[in-house]
Amino acid sequence: MPAGDTDDDTRRSVVPPAAARSLWIAAVWTGLGTALVAAIVAILAVAVCWLPAAGEAGSAGSAIRAGLLTFLSATRGGITIDGLDAAFLPLGLTLALGTLAWRAGSGLADAADELAELDPQRLVRAGLLQAVTFAIACAILAVLSPLGTSSVPPIGSFLGGFVLFSGTGGIAFVWQSPLGDAWSAQLPDWLAPAARVVAAVVAVYLAAGALLVAGSLIAHHSQVERLSHEVGGGWSGIPVLLLGLLAAPNAAIAGAAYLSGPGFAVGHGTHVALGSTPRGTLPSFPILGAIPHGTAGWLAWTLAVLTPLVAGAYAAALARRAADPWRTLGRSAIGVAVLGVVLAWQGGGAIGSGRLHAVGASPWQFGLAVGVGAGAAAAIVLGLQTIGDALRDRQAEDPEYVPLAGAGARVTGVVTTAVSTAVSGAASAVVAVVHRDTDTDTDTDTDTDDTAHRDEAESGGSTKLAG
């Protein structure tokens, strides 16, 4: 997107006039500001949800540290909760932090536009400075955040923060600055069409997974309500409700894995899939009440069949717009598989080393199932469309050509030939059996006659000797 195409004053207000006078100050301001805003929001949310329920046991210092741990967990750099390493975390936190980072990247692009910065090298250094500033702020806050036996590693927070900000705010900065035009011209022509197909397929699967989860929550609402009362009612249930909402993306990924075949795990010994019945005891968490108690019903099977078909049709329609549809489709299938692996990896994980050491879908199984399922459906649709295009082109060249003319006769001929061959083969087999039986009977009769003649001859001889 060329710089200067938008005139959004609201977005440009992210960088105050004092910081907007220098590209480097604007980069530091937006990177540091993102970390501080996210930390403050997390601290306020923890204070509102936790302090009233904690009563006299709660304190402002504990709320601040808990808020910092909540914010830093969104960077996916690792966290220890009550002495247990937790890799399974609500993706809603990460999406919210990524949204703030995207906003910061857009603000830096606007600052560069106002300063008429066009040098690609300076722009790249500014984007890196913004990401590094955010990562350093995360590492510093990680040092200040330990709460009892709960903590986050500073190095993991730095690396996770840098990757997260680069993948969200960095992309926004590149897209909305002159770097977007400079770099897009160097990208291969097939990348953009393939990326659109990958995004469409994954969006269809995630939407189907979210629909499945929503329907299951409605169908099992009594179980969900019972678990909600077990974990606590009143104000103490607000944190659980908020955690369930933040875990909605994880649930959508699990639902997509359920529909695509591999299913997902909720701890050791509890695997949920279309053709299996969940076993084992589930944790008392309300959203887990939506897990079915038996095999999938016809509605779930219908959605499981429709999901790859819809995704494949959508992918084929987008691939047809590319210069080489088949190559685009093949590359997109690989991209869908890779993205599926990443989503399942981020949407699952372990909670400690005990029973909950495996939670979520298997990354490689989910990626393979989505890539193969959607790719096969798209290949069939694209193949039928290609055949239809060829027939229409032939008819355009020869108006008298009827695509289906003679098709019935050809099918009838094939069927007749097949039936004739089968009948002839069966008849030959019957004749062979009859001949074999006849020969056996003839041989038996001949042997009987020979035996009779020998007996008669022997009797005659004996009579002569007796005479």
Coordinates of C-alpha atoms in Angstrom, one line a residue:
M1 CA 0.0 0.0 0.0
P2 CA 1.6 3.3 -1.0
A3 CA 2.3 5.8 1.7
G4 CA 0.0 8.7 1.7
D5 CA -3.0 6.8 0.3
T6 CA -4.8 7.3 3.6
D7 CA -5.5 10.4 5.6
D8 CA -6.6 8.8 8.9
D9 CA -6.0 11.4 11.6
T10 CA -7.2 9.1 14.3
R11 CA -4.5 6.6 13.5
R12 CA -1.8 9.3 13.2
S13 CA -2.6 10.5 16.8
V14 CA -0.8 7.3 18.0
V15 CA 2.4 9.2 17.7
P16 CA 2.4 12.6 19.5
P17 CA 3.8 15.6 17.7
A18 CA 6.9 15.7 19.9
A19 CA 7.8 12.1 19.0
A20 CA 6.8 12.5 15.4
R21 CA 9.7 14.9 14.7
S22 CA 12.1 12.0 14.5
L23 CA 11.7 8.6 12.9
W24 CA 13.8 7.0 15.6
I25 CA 11.9 8.6 18.5
A26 CA 8.7 7.6 16.9
A27 CA 9.9 4.0 16.7
V28 CA 11.0 3.9 20.3
W29 CA 7.8 5.6 21.4
T30 CA 5.4 3.2 19.6
G31 CA 7.4 0.1 20.6
L32 CA 7.6 1.1 24.3
G33 CA 4.0 2.5 24.3
T34 CA 2.6 -0.8 23.1
A35 CA 4.2 -2.7 25.9
L36 CA 3.1 -0.2 28.6
V37 CA -0.5 0.0 27.3
A38 CA -0.8 -3.7 27.1
A39 CA 0.6 -4.1 30.6
I40 CA -1.7 -1.5 32.1
V41 CA -4.8 -3.0 30.5
A42 CA -3.8 -6.4 31.8
I43 CA -3.2 -5.1 35.3
L44 CA -6.6 -3.3 35.4
A45 CA -8.4 -6.4 34.2
V46 CA -6.7 -8.6 36.8
A47 CA -7.5 -6.0 39.5
V48 CA -11.2 -5.8 38.6
C49 CA -11.6 -9.6 38.3
W50 CA -9.3 -10.9 41.0
L51 CA -9.2 -8.3 43.9
P52 CA -12.9 -8.4 44.8
A53 CA -12.9 -12.2 44.9
A54 CA -9.6 -12.4 46.8
G55 CA -10.8 -10.2 49.6
E56 CA -8.2 -9.5 52.3
A57 CA -5.8 -12.0 50.8
G58 CA -5.4 -9.8 47.7
S59 CA -3.0 -6.8 47.5
A60 CA -2.2 -4.2 45.0
G61 CA 1.3 -5.6 44.5
S62 CA 0.0 -9.0 43.8
A63 CA -2.5 -7.6 41.3
I64 CA 0.2 -5.7 39.4
R65 CA 2.5 -8.8 39.2
A66 CA -0.4 -11.0 38.1
G67 CA -1.3 -8.4 35.4
L68 CA 2.3 -8.4 34.2
L69 CA 2.3 -12.2 34.0
T70 CA -1.0 -12.1 32.1
F71 CA 0.4 -9.6 29.6
L72 CA 3.7 -11.4 29.2
S73 CA 2.1 -14.8 28.7
A74 CA 0.6 -13.4 25.5
T75 CA 4.1 -13.1 23.9
R76 CA 4.2 -17.0 24.0
G77 CA 7.7 -16.8 25.5
G78 CA 6.9 -19.4 28.2
I79 CA 5.3 -19.1 31.7
T80 CA 5.4 -21.1 34.9
I81 CA 2.2 -21.1 37.0
D82 CA 2.4 -22.4 40.5
G83 CA 5.5 -24.2 39.7
L84 CA 4.0 -25.9 36.5
D85 CA 5.3 -25.0 33.0
A86 CA 2.2 -24.1 31.0
A87 CA 2.4 -24.1 27.2
F88 CA -1.4 -24.0 26.7
L89 CA -2.5 -20.4 26.9
P90 CA -5.6 -18.6 25.6
L91 CA -4.9 -17.3 22.1
G92 CA -7.3 -14.4 22.7
L93 CA -4.5 -12.7 24.7
T94 CA -2.1 -13.0 21.8
L95 CA -4.6 -11.8 19.3
A96 CA -5.3 -8.7 21.4
L97 CA -1.6 -7.9 21.9
G98 CA -1.1 -8.5 18.1
T99 CA -3.8 -5.9 17.4
L100 CA -2.1 -3.3 19.6
A101 CA 1.2 -4.1 17.8
W102 CA -0.4 -3.7 14.4
R103 CA -1.8 -0.3 15.5
A104 CA 1.7 0.7 16.5
G105 CA 3.2 -0.4 13.2
S106 CA 0.6 1.7 11.4
G107 CA 1.4 4.7 13.5
L108 CA 5.1 4.4 12.7
A109 CA 4.3 4.2 9.0
D110 CA 2.2 7.4 9.3
A111 CA 5.1 9.1 11.1
A112 CA 7.5 8.1 8.3
D113 CA 5.0 9.4 5.8
E114 CA 4.8 12.8 7.5
L115 CA 8.6 13.0 7.7
A116 CA 8.8 12.0 4.0
E117 CA 11.1 9.1 4.8
L118 CA 11.6 7.2 1.6
D119 CA 15.0 5.5 2.2
P120 CA 14.4 1.7 2.4
Q121 CA 17.4 1.2 4.7
R122 CA 16.3 3.8 7.2
L123 CA 12.8 2.5 7.2
V124 CA 14.0 -1.1 7.8
R125 CA 16.2 0.1 10.7
A126 CA 13.2 2.0 12.2
G127 CA 11.0 -1.1 12.0
L128 CA 13.7 -3.2 13.7
L129 CA 14.2 -0.5 16.4
Q130 CA 10.4 -0.5 17.1
A131 CA 10.3 -4.3 17.5
V132 CA 13.5 -4.4 19.6
T133 CA 12.2 -1.7 21.9
F134 CA 9.0 -3.7 22.5
A135 CA 11.0 -6.9 23.2
I136 CA 13.4 -5.1 25.7
A137 CA 10.4 -3.7 27.5
C138 CA 8.9 -7.2 27.8
A139 CA 12.2 -8.6 29.2
I140 CA 12.4 -5.8 31.8
L141 CA 8.8 -6.3 32.9
A142 CA 9.5 -10.1 33.1
V143 CA 12.2 -9.4 35.7
L144 CA 9.6 -7.4 37.8
S145 CA 6.7 -9.9 37.4
P146 CA 7.5 -13.0 39.6
L147 CA 4.6 -13.8 41.9
G148 CA 5.3 -16.7 44.3
T149 CA 6.1 -19.7 42.2
S150 CA 4.7 -18.1 39.0
S151 CA 7.1 -16.3 36.6
V152 CA 8.1 -15.8 33.0
P153 CA 11.6 -16.1 31.6
P154 CA 13.1 -12.7 30.6
I155 CA 14.9 -14.2 27.5
G156 CA 11.8 -16.0 26.4
S157 CA 9.8 -12.8 26.8
F158 CA 12.3 -10.9 24.7
L159 CA 12.3 -13.5 21.9
G160 CA 8.6 -14.0 22.0
G161 CA 7.9 -10.3 22.1
F162 CA 10.2 -9.6 19.1
V163 CA 8.7 -12.4 17.0
L164 CA 5.1 -11.3 17.9
F165 CA 5.7 -7.7 17.2
S166 CA 7.6 -8.4 13.9
G167 CA 4.8 -10.6 12.7
T168 CA 2.1 -8.1 13.4
G169 CA 3.4 -4.5 13.9
G170 CA 6.3 -5.1 11.5
I171 CA 4.0 -6.3 8.7
A172 CA 1.7 -3.4 9.3
F173 CA 4.6 -1.0 9.0
V174 CA 5.9 -2.5 5.8
W175 CA 2.5 -2.7 4.2
Q176 CA 1.6 0.9 4.9
S177 CA 5.0 2.5 4.2
P178 CA 7.0 2.8 1.0
L179 CA 8.7 -0.5 1.8
G180 CA 5.4 -2.2 0.8
D181 CA 5.8 -1.0 -2.8
A182 CA 9.6 -1.7 -2.9
W183 CA 9.3 -5.2 -1.5
S184 CA 6.1 -6.3 -3.3
A185 CA 7.8 -5.7 -6.6
Q186 CA 10.5 -8.2 -5.7
L187 CA 8.1 -11.0 -4.6
P188 CA 7.3 -13.8 -7.0
D189 CA 4.1 -13.4 -8.9
W190 CA 2.6 -16.7 -7.5
L191 CA 3.0 -15.7 -3.9
A192 CA 0.0 -13.3 -3.6
P193 CA -2.6 -15.7 -5.3
A194 CA -1.3 -18.6 -3.2
A195 CA -1.5 -16.6 0.0
R196 CA -5.1 -15.7 -0.8
V197 CA -6.0 -19.3 -1.3
V198 CA -4.3 -20.3 1.9
A199 CA -6.1 -17.6 3.9
A200 CA -9.5 -18.6 2.4
V201 CA -9.1 -22.3 3.2
V202 CA -7.9 -21.7 6.8
A203 CA -10.7 -19.2 7.3
V204 CA -13.3 -21.7 6.2
Y205 CA -12.0 -24.4 8.5
L206 CA -11.8 -22.0 11.5
A207 CA -15.3 -20.7 10.8
A208 CA -16.6 -24.3 10.7
G209 CA -14.8 -25.1 13.9
A210 CA -16.2 -22.0 15.6
L211 CA -19.7 -23.0 14.4
L212 CA -19.3 -26.5 15.7
V213 CA -18.2 -25.2 19.1
A214 CA -21.1 -22.7 19.3
G215 CA -23.6 -25.4 18.4
S216 CA -22.2 -27.8 20.9
L217 CA -22.3 -25.2 23.7
I218 CA -26.0 -24.6 23.0
A219 CA -26.7 -28.4 22.8
H220 CA -24.8 -29.1 26.1
H221 CA -25.8 -25.9 27.9
S222 CA -26.9 -27.8 31.0
Q223 CA -23.4 -29.3 31.4
V224 CA -21.8 -26.0 30.8
E225 CA -23.9 -24.3 33.5
R226 CA -23.2 -27.1 35.9
L227 CA -19.4 -26.7 35.5
S228 CA -19.8 -22.9 35.8
H229 CA -21.4 -23.4 39.2
E230 CA -18.8 -25.8 40.3
V231 CA -15.9 -23.4 39.6
G232 CA -17.7 -20.6 41.4
G233 CA -20.6 -18.3 41.0
G234 CA -21.1 -14.6 41.4
W235 CA -18.1 -12.3 41.0
S236 CA -15.6 -15.1 41.3
G237 CA -17.0 -16.6 38.1
I238 CA -16.1 -13.5 36.1
P239 CA -12.4 -14.5 35.6
V240 CA -13.5 -18.0 34.5
L241 CA -15.9 -16.5 32.0
L242 CA -13.2 -14.1 30.7
L243 CA -10.8 -16.9 30.4
G244 CA -13.3 -18.9 28.4
L245 CA -13.8 -16.0 26.0
L246 CA -10.1 -15.6 25.6
A247 CA -9.8 -19.4 24.8
A248 CA -12.4 -19.1 22.0
P249 CA -9.7 -19.2 19.3
N250 CA -8.2 -22.3 20.9
A251 CA -11.7 -23.9 20.8
A252 CA -12.2 -23.0 17.1
I253 CA -8.9 -24.7 16.2
A254 CA -9.9 -27.8 18.2
G255 CA -13.3 -27.8 16.4
A256 CA -11.6 -27.6 13.1
A257 CA -9.3 -30.5 14.1
Y258 CA -12.4 -32.4 15.1
L259 CA -14.1 -31.8 11.7
S260 CA -11.0 -32.6 9.7
G261 CA -10.5 -36.0 11.3
P262 CA -7.5 -36.0 13.7
G263 CA -9.5 -34.7 16.7
F264 CA -7.9 -33.3 19.8
A265 CA -6.8 -34.3 23.2
V266 CA -7.8 -33.0 26.6
G267 CA -5.1 -34.6 28.7
H268 CA -3.7 -38.1 28.8
G269 CA -6.3 -40.8 27.8
T270 CA -9.0 -38.3 26.7
H271 CA -9.1 -38.0 22.9
V272 CA -12.1 -36.5 21.1
A273 CA -12.7 -37.4 17.5
L274 CA -15.6 -38.0 15.1
G275 CA -15.6 -41.7 15.4
S276 CA -14.5 -42.2 19.0
T277 CA -16.1 -41.7 22.4
P278 CA -14.2 -39.5 24.8
R279 CA -12.9 -41.3 27.9
G280 CA -11.4 -40.1 31.1
T281 CA -12.2 -37.3 33.5
L282 CA -12.2 -33.8 32.1
P283 CA -11.1 -30.7 34.0
S284 CA -13.9 -28.6 35.6
F285 CA -13.8 -25.8 33.0
P286 CA -17.1 -24.6 31.6
I287 CA -16.2 -24.6 27.9
L288 CA -15.2 -28.2 28.2
G289 CA -18.8 -29.0 28.9
A290 CA -19.4 -28.7 25.1
I291 CA -17.4 -31.8 24.4
P292 CA -19.8 -34.6 23.2
H293 CA -20.1 -37.7 25.4
G294 CA -20.4 -40.1 22.5
T295 CA -19.7 -40.4 18.8
A296 CA -20.5 -37.6 16.4
G297 CA -24.1 -37.1 15.4
W298 CA -25.4 -36.6 11.8
L299 CA -25.1 -32.8 12.1
A300 CA -21.4 -33.0 13.0
W301 CA -20.8 -35.5 10.2
T302 CA -22.6 -33.3 7.7
L303 CA -20.5 -30.3 8.7
A304 CA -17.4 -32.5 8.5
V305 CA -18.2 -33.4 4.9
L306 CA -19.2 -29.9 3.9
T307 CA -16.2 -28.1 5.3
P308 CA -13.5 -29.5 2.9
L309 CA -16.0 -29.2 0.0
V310 CA -16.7 -25.6 0.7
A311 CA -13.0 -24.8 1.3
G312 CA -12.0 -26.7 -1.8
A313 CA -14.6 -24.9 -4.0
Y314 CA -13.4 -21.5 -2.6
A315 CA -9.8 -22.5 -3.2
A316 CA -10.5 -23.6 -6.8
A317 CA -12.4 -20.4 -7.5
L318 CA -9.4 -18.3 -6.3
A319 CA -6.8 -20.4 -8.0
R320 CA -8.6 -20.0 -11.4
R321 CA -7.8 -16.3 -11.3
A322 CA -4.0 -17.0 -11.2
A323 CA -1.8 -17.4 -14.3
D324 CA -1.1 -21.1 -13.5
P325 CA -4.1 -22.4 -11.5
W326 CA -2.7 -25.9 -10.9
R327 CA 0.7 -24.7 -9.6
T328 CA -1.0 -22.2 -7.4
L329 CA -3.3 -24.9 -6.0
G330 CA -0.3 -27.2 -5.3
R331 CA 1.6 -24.4 -3.5
S332 CA -1.5 -23.4 -1.6
A333 CA -2.0 -26.9 -0.3
I334 CA 1.5 -26.9 1.1
G335 CA 0.9 -23.5 2.6
V336 CA -2.4 -24.7 4.2
A337 CA -0.6 -27.7 5.7
V338 CA 2.2 -25.5 7.2
L339 CA -0.3 -22.9 8.6
G340 CA -2.4 -25.7 10.0
V341 CA 0.7 -27.0 11.9
V342 CA 1.4 -23.6 13.3
L343 CA -2.2 -23.0 14.4
A344 CA -2.4 -26.4 16.1
W345 CA 0.9 -25.8 17.8
Q346 CA -0.1 -22.4 19.1
G347 CA -3.6 -23.5 20.0
G348 CA -2.5 -26.4 22.1
G349 CA 0.3 -27.4 24.4
A350 CA 0.9 -28.9 27.8
I351 CA 0.0 -27.8 31.3
G352 CA 2.7 -29.4 33.6
S353 CA 4.0 -32.9 33.1
G354 CA 1.1 -34.8 34.6
R355 CA -2.2 -35.7 33.1
L356 CA -2.6 -32.5 31.1
H357 CA 0.7 -32.9 29.4
A358 CA -1.1 -33.0 26.0
V359 CA -3.9 -30.6 25.3
G360 CA -5.2 -29.7 21.8
A361 CA -4.8 -31.1 18.3
S362 CA -1.7 -32.8 17.0
P363 CA 0.1 -30.2 14.8
W364 CA 1.3 -32.5 12.1
Q365 CA -1.9 -34.5 11.9
F366 CA -4.1 -31.4 11.7
G367 CA -1.8 -29.7 9.1
L368 CA -1.8 -32.9 7.0
A369 CA -5.5 -33.4 7.2
V370 CA -6.4 -29.9 6.3
G371 CA -3.9 -29.7 3.5
V372 CA -4.8 -33.0 1.9
G373 CA -8.6 -32.6 2.5
A374 CA -9.0 -29.2 1.1
G375 CA -6.4 -29.8 -1.6
A376 CA -8.1 -32.9 -2.9
A377 CA -11.5 -31.2 -3.0
A378 CA -10.1 -28.2 -4.7
A379 CA -8.3 -30.4 -7.3
I380 CA -11.6 -32.2 -8.1
V381 CA -13.5 -28.9 -8.5
L382 CA -10.7 -27.3 -10.6
G383 CA -10.5 -30.5 -12.7
L384 CA -14.2 -30.4 -13.5
Q385 CA -14.0 -26.7 -14.2
T386 CA -11.1 -27.3 -16.6
I387 CA -13.0 -30.0 -18.4
G388 CA -16.0 -27.7 -18.7
D389 CA -13.9 -24.9 -20.1
A390 CA -12.4 -27.2 -22.6
L391 CA -15.8 -28.4 -23.8
R392 CA -17.0 -24.8 -24.1
D393 CA -14.0 -23.8 -26.1
R394 CA -14.5 -26.8 -28.4
Q395 CA -18.2 -25.8 -28.9
A396 CA -17.1 -22.2 -29.6
E397 CA -14.8 -23.4 -32.3
D398 CA -17.4 -25.8 -33.7
P399 CA -21.0 -24.6 -33.1
E400 CA -22.3 -27.9 -34.4
Y401 CA -20.3 -29.8 -31.8
V402 CA -22.5 -31.1 -28.9
P403 CA -20.4 -32.0 -25.9
L404 CA -22.7 -34.8 -24.7
A405 CA -23.6 -36.1 -28.2
G406 CA -23.1 -39.8 -28.4
A407 CA -22.2 -40.0 -24.7
G408 CA -25.2 -42.2 -24.0
A409 CA -24.4 -44.5 -26.9
R410 CA -20.8 -44.7 -25.7
V411 CA -21.8 -45.5 -22.2
T412 CA -24.3 -48.1 -23.4
G413 CA -21.6 -49.6 -25.6
V414 CA -19.2 -49.9 -22.7
V415 CA -21.8 -51.3 -20.4
T416 CA -23.0 -53.8 -23.2
T417 CA -19.4 -54.9 -23.8
A418 CA -18.8 -55.4 -20.1
V419 CA -22.0 -57.3 -19.7
S420 CA -21.3 -59.5 -22.8
T421 CA -17.8 -60.2 -21.6
A422 CA -19.1 -61.1 -18.1
V423 CA -21.8 -63.4 -19.6
S424 CA -19.4 -65.0 -22.0
G425 CA -16.9 -65.6 -19.2
A426 CA -19.6 -67.1 -17.0
A427 CA -20.9 -69.2 -19.9
S428 CA -17.4 -70.5 -20.6
A429 CA -16.9 -71.3 -16.9
V430 CA -20.3 -73.2 -16.8
V431 CA -19.4 -75.1 -20.0
A432 CA -16.0 -76.0 -18.6
V433 CA -17.6 -77.3 -15.4
V434 CA -20.2 -79.3 -17.3
H435 CA -17.5 -80.8 -19.6
R436 CA -15.5 -81.6 -16.5
D437 CA -18.4 -83.3 -14.8
T438 CA -19.4 -85.1 -18.1
D439 CA -15.9 -86.4 -18.5
T440 CA -15.8 -87.5 -14.9
D441 CA -19.1 -89.3 -15.4
T442 CA -18.0 -90.9 -18.6
D443 CA -14.7 -92.0 -17.0
T444 CA -16.7 -93.5 -14.1
D445 CA -19.1 -95.3 -16.5
T446 CA -16.2 -96.7 -18.5
D447 CA -14.5 -97.9 -15.4
T448 CA -17.7 -99.6 -14.2
D449 CA -18.2 -101.3 -17.6
D450 CA -14.6 -102.5 -17.6
T451 CA -14.9 -103.9 -14.1
A452 CA -18.2 -105.7 -15.1
H453 CA -16.5 -107.2 -18.2
R454 CA -13.6 -108.4 -16.1
D455 CA -15.9 -109.9 -13.5
E456 CA -17.9 -111.7 -16.2
A457 CA -14.8 -113.0 -17.9
E458 CA -13.4 -114.3 -14.6
S459 CA -16.8 -115.9 -13.9
G460 CA -16.8 -117.6 -17.3
G461 CA -13.3 -118.8 -16.8
S462 CA -14.1 -120.3 -13.5
T463 CA -17.1 -122.1 -14.9
K464 CA -15.0 -123.6 -17.6
L465 CA -12.4 -124.8 -15.1
A466 CA -15.2 -126.2 -12.9
G467 CA -16.5 -128.1 -15.9

